[in-house]
Amino acid sequence: VALFQQEFCGKSRLRKGVILLIFFCAIASQLTGLHLLIQKKNLSNNIVKFCSNLETPIIATDVFFAPEELAGIPRTTQVLFLNGQEIGVRFLTAYADKNNVRQIYLLTSDQFSTFSGDKPLGMQLMKYWKIDPRAQRYFPSKYAGMMSLRLHKLDRRLGK
């Protein structure tokens, strides 16, 4: 404390102002980070709570952080990470057929997803699966928009 007083109090007013400004900017930055962390935690809890009540053996995703988000769901549901390539769609379909699964959920992101309907992988996915537009759930993230996720219910197309 004595060293701080000697260094801080003996300097010019400009230097004191700059030090205080840096100090308050650091505090504001920490509080902003804490606020984002709380928002992220709440979003994660909402996703896990909702997905835990789904009666499906498979939740597929192409969002890189989603498998970590879904780590808290019951082990009866398998989370498959699709690599954003056509082979991922074929693997998902073959895996579902092998396990006699006709209904799955797809967790996507508006910002990161490669499966939107107008992209090549989205069109590839729609060859084998159809989206139930009524069974869509959106998990918005007000402060970290990149974390907003969308859950789609997919039904297997017969004969494909």
PDB file of C-alpha atoms in Angstrom:
ATOM      1  CA  VAL A   1       0.000   0.000   0.000  1.00  0.00           C
ATOM      2  CA  ALA A   2       2.782   2.403   0.875  1.00  0.00           C
ATOM      3  CA  LEU A   3       4.541   1.683  -2.410  1.00  0.00           C
ATOM      4  CA  PHE A   4       1.291   2.237  -4.320  1.00  0.00           C
ATOM      5  CA  GLN A   5       0.684   5.545  -2.532  1.00  0.00           C
ATOM      6  CA  GLN A   6       4.221   6.664  -3.215  1.00  0.00           C
ATOM      7  CA  GLU A   7       4.028   5.790  -6.923  1.00  0.00           C
ATOM      8  CA  PHE A   8       0.433   6.800  -7.538  1.00  0.00           C
ATOM      9  CA  CYS A   9       0.048   9.908  -5.388  1.00  0.00           C
ATOM     10  CA  GLY A  10       3.326  11.477  -6.343  1.00  0.00           C
ATOM     11  CA  LYS A  11       2.609  11.573 -10.084  1.00  0.00           C
ATOM     12  CA  SER A  12       0.884  14.099 -12.294  1.00  0.00           C
ATOM     13  CA  ARG A  13      -2.898  14.370 -12.555  1.00  0.00           C
ATOM     14  CA  LEU A  14      -2.803  13.187 -16.181  1.00  0.00           C
ATOM     15  CA  ARG A  15      -1.010   9.997 -15.235  1.00  0.00           C
ATOM     16  CA  LYS A  16      -3.490   9.360 -12.420  1.00  0.00           C
ATOM     17  CA  GLY A  17      -6.359   9.863 -14.832  1.00  0.00           C
ATOM     18  CA  VAL A  18      -4.913   7.437 -17.353  1.00  0.00           C
ATOM     19  CA  ILE A  19      -4.365   4.794 -14.659  1.00  0.00           C
ATOM     20  CA  LEU A  20      -7.930   5.216 -13.376  1.00  0.00           C
ATOM     21  CA  LEU A  21      -9.304   5.041 -16.909  1.00  0.00           C
ATOM     22  CA  ILE A  22      -7.446   1.771 -17.559  1.00  0.00           C
ATOM     23  CA  PHE A  23      -8.656   0.401 -14.234  1.00  0.00           C
ATOM     24  CA  PHE A  24     -12.322   1.178 -14.973  1.00  0.00           C
ATOM     25  CA  CYS A  25     -12.051  -0.178 -18.531  1.00  0.00           C
ATOM     26  CA  ALA A  26     -10.668  -3.437 -17.123  1.00  0.00           C
ATOM     27  CA  ILE A  27     -13.553  -3.675 -14.620  1.00  0.00           C
ATOM     28  CA  ALA A  28     -16.126  -2.959 -17.369  1.00  0.00           C
ATOM     29  CA  SER A  29     -14.551  -5.619 -19.572  1.00  0.00           C
ATOM     30  CA  GLN A  30     -14.679  -8.197 -16.768  1.00  0.00           C
ATOM     31  CA  LEU A  31     -18.325  -7.390 -16.008  1.00  0.00           C
ATOM     32  CA  THR A  32     -19.247  -7.704 -19.685  1.00  0.00           C
ATOM     33  CA  GLY A  33     -17.527 -11.087 -19.854  1.00  0.00           C
ATOM     34  CA  LEU A  34     -19.315 -12.230 -16.709  1.00  0.00           C
ATOM     35  CA  HIS A  35     -22.654 -11.125 -18.145  1.00  0.00           C
ATOM     36  CA  LEU A  36     -22.016 -13.070 -21.378  1.00  0.00           C
ATOM     37  CA  LEU A  37     -20.995 -16.131 -19.386  1.00  0.00           C
ATOM     38  CA  ILE A  38     -24.242 -16.025 -17.398  1.00  0.00           C
ATOM     39  CA  GLN A  39     -26.260 -15.675 -20.636  1.00  0.00           C
ATOM     40  CA  LYS A  40     -24.383 -18.625 -22.154  1.00  0.00           C
ATOM     41  CA  LYS A  41     -25.011 -20.744 -19.057  1.00  0.00           C
ATOM     42  CA  ASN A  42     -28.739 -19.971 -19.149  1.00  0.00           C
ATOM     43  CA  LEU A  43     -28.918 -20.824 -22.858  1.00  0.00           C
ATOM     44  CA  SER A  44     -27.088 -24.115 -22.271  1.00  0.00           C
ATOM     45  CA  ASN A  45     -29.424 -25.012 -19.417  1.00  0.00           C
ATOM     46  CA  ASN A  46     -32.485 -24.308 -21.599  1.00  0.00           C
ATOM     47  CA  ILE A  47     -31.155 -26.484 -24.427  1.00  0.00           C
ATOM     48  CA  VAL A  48     -30.258 -29.397 -22.151  1.00  0.00           C
ATOM     49  CA  LYS A  49     -33.571 -29.187 -20.290  1.00  0.00           C
ATOM     50  CA  PHE A  50     -35.590 -29.196 -23.528  1.00  0.00           C
ATOM     51  CA  CYS A  51     -33.535 -31.914 -25.271  1.00  0.00           C
ATOM     52  CA  SER A  52     -33.634 -34.143 -22.170  1.00  0.00           C
ATOM     53  CA  ASN A  53     -37.402 -34.458 -22.601  1.00  0.00           C
ATOM     54  CA  LEU A  54     -37.279 -35.440 -26.275  1.00  0.00           C
ATOM     55  CA  GLU A  55     -38.206 -38.996 -27.107  1.00  0.00           C
ATOM     56  CA  THR A  56     -35.639 -39.584 -29.803  1.00  0.00           C
ATOM     57  CA  PRO A  57     -32.560 -41.771 -29.924  1.00  0.00           C
ATOM     58  CA  ILE A  58     -30.615 -39.368 -32.171  1.00  0.00           C
ATOM     59  CA  ILE A  59     -29.858 -35.663 -32.162  1.00  0.00           C
ATOM     60  CA  ALA A  60     -27.656 -34.699 -35.104  1.00  0.00           C
ATOM     61  CA  THR A  61     -25.782 -31.412 -35.377  1.00  0.00           C
ATOM     62  CA  ASP A  62     -23.242 -29.654 -37.533  1.00  0.00           C
ATOM     63  CA  VAL A  63     -22.548 -26.873 -35.033  1.00  0.00           C
ATOM     64  CA  PHE A  64     -19.049 -27.283 -33.616  1.00  0.00           C
ATOM     65  CA  PHE A  65     -19.946 -26.420 -30.015  1.00  0.00           C
ATOM     66  CA  ALA A  66     -23.271 -28.305 -29.833  1.00  0.00           C
ATOM     67  CA  PRO A  67     -21.930 -31.721 -28.694  1.00  0.00           C
ATOM     68  CA  GLU A  68     -20.535 -30.026 -25.589  1.00  0.00           C
ATOM     69  CA  GLU A  69     -23.875 -28.300 -25.015  1.00  0.00           C
ATOM     70  CA  LEU A  70     -25.683 -31.631 -25.201  1.00  0.00           C
ATOM     71  CA  ALA A  71     -23.318 -33.520 -22.903  1.00  0.00           C
ATOM     72  CA  GLY A  72     -25.845 -33.271 -20.067  1.00  0.00           C
ATOM     73  CA  ILE A  73     -28.716 -35.079 -21.804  1.00  0.00           C
ATOM     74  CA  PRO A  74     -29.576 -38.695 -20.898  1.00  0.00           C
ATOM     75  CA  ARG A  75     -27.393 -41.393 -22.407  1.00  0.00           C
ATOM     76  CA  THR A  76     -30.375 -42.941 -24.187  1.00  0.00           C
ATOM     77  CA  THR A  77     -30.059 -40.176 -26.783  1.00  0.00           C
ATOM     78  CA  GLN A  78     -27.013 -40.253 -29.013  1.00  0.00           C
ATOM     79  CA  VAL A  79     -25.533 -36.999 -30.297  1.00  0.00           C
ATOM     80  CA  LEU A  80     -24.019 -37.288 -33.763  1.00  0.00           C
ATOM     81  CA  PHE A  81     -21.733 -34.564 -35.037  1.00  0.00           C
ATOM     82  CA  LEU A  82     -22.028 -34.236 -38.791  1.00  0.00           C
ATOM     83  CA  ASN A  83     -18.865 -32.918 -40.347  1.00  0.00           C
ATOM     84  CA  GLY A  84     -20.555 -30.542 -42.778  1.00  0.00           C
ATOM     85  CA  GLN A  85     -19.892 -32.802 -45.747  1.00  0.00           C
ATOM     86  CA  GLU A  86     -22.152 -35.040 -47.787  1.00  0.00           C
ATOM     87  CA  ILE A  87     -20.691 -38.144 -46.143  1.00  0.00           C
ATOM     88  CA  GLY A  88     -22.171 -36.930 -42.832  1.00  0.00           C
ATOM     89  CA  VAL A  89     -25.688 -36.971 -44.318  1.00  0.00           C
ATOM     90  CA  ARG A  90     -25.149 -40.470 -45.707  1.00  0.00           C
ATOM     91  CA  PHE A  91     -23.759 -41.685 -42.375  1.00  0.00           C
ATOM     92  CA  LEU A  92     -26.699 -40.228 -40.440  1.00  0.00           C
ATOM     93  CA  THR A  93     -29.202 -41.859 -42.779  1.00  0.00           C
ATOM     94  CA  ALA A  94     -27.456 -45.242 -42.742  1.00  0.00           C
ATOM     95  CA  TYR A  95     -27.094 -45.140 -38.953  1.00  0.00           C
ATOM     96  CA  ALA A  96     -30.787 -44.298 -38.508  1.00  0.00           C
ATOM     97  CA  ASP A  97     -31.830 -47.052 -40.925  1.00  0.00           C
ATOM     98  CA  LYS A  98     -29.598 -49.603 -39.200  1.00  0.00           C
ATOM     99  CA  ASN A  99     -31.170 -48.753 -35.837  1.00  0.00           C
ATOM    100  CA  ASN A 100     -34.700 -48.558 -37.280  1.00  0.00           C
ATOM    101  CA  VAL A 101     -35.061 -44.873 -36.369  1.00  0.00           C
ATOM    102  CA  ARG A 102     -37.648 -42.913 -38.342  1.00  0.00           C
ATOM    103  CA  GLN A 103     -37.544 -39.623 -36.455  1.00  0.00           C
ATOM    104  CA  ILE A 104     -34.557 -37.554 -35.322  1.00  0.00           C
ATOM    105  CA  TYR A 105     -33.776 -33.991 -34.331  1.00  0.00           C
ATOM    106  CA  LEU A 106     -31.278 -31.708 -36.023  1.00  0.00           C
ATOM    107  CA  LEU A 107     -29.667 -28.902 -34.013  1.00  0.00           C
ATOM    108  CA  THR A 108     -28.429 -26.100 -36.247  1.00  0.00           C
ATOM    109  CA  SER A 109     -27.232 -22.544 -35.979  1.00  0.00           C
ATOM    110  CA  ASP A 110     -28.298 -19.631 -38.160  1.00  0.00           C
ATOM    111  CA  GLN A 111     -24.704 -18.500 -38.301  1.00  0.00           C
ATOM    112  CA  PHE A 112     -22.709 -21.738 -38.546  1.00  0.00           C
ATOM    113  CA  SER A 113     -24.989 -24.344 -40.070  1.00  0.00           C
ATOM    114  CA  THR A 114     -24.214 -25.968 -43.399  1.00  0.00           C
ATOM    115  CA  PHE A 115     -27.683 -27.547 -43.497  1.00  0.00           C
ATOM    116  CA  SER A 116     -29.928 -24.647 -44.358  1.00  0.00           C
ATOM    117  CA  GLY A 117     -32.341 -25.543 -47.125  1.00  0.00           C
ATOM    118  CA  ASP A 118     -30.684 -23.505 -49.875  1.00  0.00           C
ATOM    119  CA  LYS A 119     -27.154 -24.878 -49.322  1.00  0.00           C
ATOM    120  CA  PRO A 120     -25.981 -28.080 -51.034  1.00  0.00           C
ATOM    121  CA  LEU A 121     -25.906 -30.090 -47.799  1.00  0.00           C
ATOM    122  CA  GLY A 122     -29.365 -28.893 -46.854  1.00  0.00           C
ATOM    123  CA  MET A 123     -30.680 -30.087 -50.187  1.00  0.00           C
ATOM    124  CA  GLN A 124     -28.839 -33.399 -49.730  1.00  0.00           C
ATOM    125  CA  LEU A 125     -30.400 -33.844 -46.293  1.00  0.00           C
ATOM    126  CA  MET A 126     -33.878 -33.148 -47.664  1.00  0.00           C
ATOM    127  CA  LYS A 127     -33.533 -36.091 -50.065  1.00  0.00           C
ATOM    128  CA  TYR A 128     -33.696 -38.477 -47.112  1.00  0.00           C
ATOM    129  CA  TRP A 129     -35.455 -36.489 -44.386  1.00  0.00           C
ATOM    130  CA  LYS A 130     -38.353 -34.060 -44.258  1.00  0.00           C
ATOM    131  CA  ILE A 131     -38.611 -31.232 -41.755  1.00  0.00           C
ATOM    132  CA  ASP A 132     -41.729 -30.853 -39.685  1.00  0.00           C
ATOM    133  CA  PRO A 133     -42.127 -27.041 -39.695  1.00  0.00           C
ATOM    134  CA  ARG A 134     -44.517 -27.143 -36.731  1.00  0.00           C
ATOM    135  CA  ALA A 135     -41.963 -28.901 -34.526  1.00  0.00           C
ATOM    136  CA  GLN A 136     -39.210 -26.333 -34.603  1.00  0.00           C
ATOM    137  CA  ARG A 137     -37.726 -24.775 -31.482  1.00  0.00           C
ATOM    138  CA  TYR A 138     -35.542 -21.661 -31.417  1.00  0.00           C
ATOM    139  CA  PHE A 139     -33.076 -20.968 -28.613  1.00  0.00           C
ATOM    140  CA  PRO A 140     -32.130 -17.295 -28.967  1.00  0.00           C
ATOM    141  CA  SER A 141     -29.059 -15.771 -27.421  1.00  0.00           C
ATOM    142  CA  LYS A 142     -29.669 -12.067 -27.024  1.00  0.00           C
ATOM    143  CA  TYR A 143     -26.109 -11.044 -26.196  1.00  0.00           C
ATOM    144  CA  ALA A 144     -24.102 -13.711 -27.994  1.00  0.00           C
ATOM    145  CA  GLY A 145     -25.996 -14.067 -31.270  1.00  0.00           C
ATOM    146  CA  MET A 146     -23.563 -16.633 -32.612  1.00  0.00           C
ATOM    147  CA  MET A 147     -24.758 -19.022 -29.920  1.00  0.00           C
ATOM    148  CA  SER A 148     -28.410 -18.965 -31.039  1.00  0.00           C
ATOM    149  CA  LEU A 149     -29.533 -22.468 -31.978  1.00  0.00           C
ATOM    150  CA  ARG A 150     -32.500 -23.970 -33.790  1.00  0.00           C
ATOM    151  CA  LEU A 151     -33.832 -27.501 -33.244  1.00  0.00           C
ATOM    152  CA  HIS A 152     -35.635 -29.179 -36.166  1.00  0.00           C
ATOM    153  CA  LYS A 153     -37.695 -32.363 -36.046  1.00  0.00           C
ATOM    154  CA  LEU A 154     -36.956 -34.589 -39.043  1.00  0.00           C
ATOM    155  CA  ASP A 155     -38.936 -37.567 -40.303  1.00  0.00           C
ATOM    156  CA  ARG A 156     -37.395 -40.202 -42.558  1.00  0.00           C
ATOM    157  CA  ARG A 157     -38.705 -40.142 -46.106  1.00  0.00           C
ATOM    158  CA  LEU A 158     -39.912 -43.563 -47.113  1.00  0.00           C
ATOM    159  CA  GLY A 159     -38.324 -45.274 -50.098  1.00  0.00           C
ATOM    160  CA  LYS A 160     -35.183 -43.131 -50.158  1.00  0.00           C
TER     161      LYS A 160
END
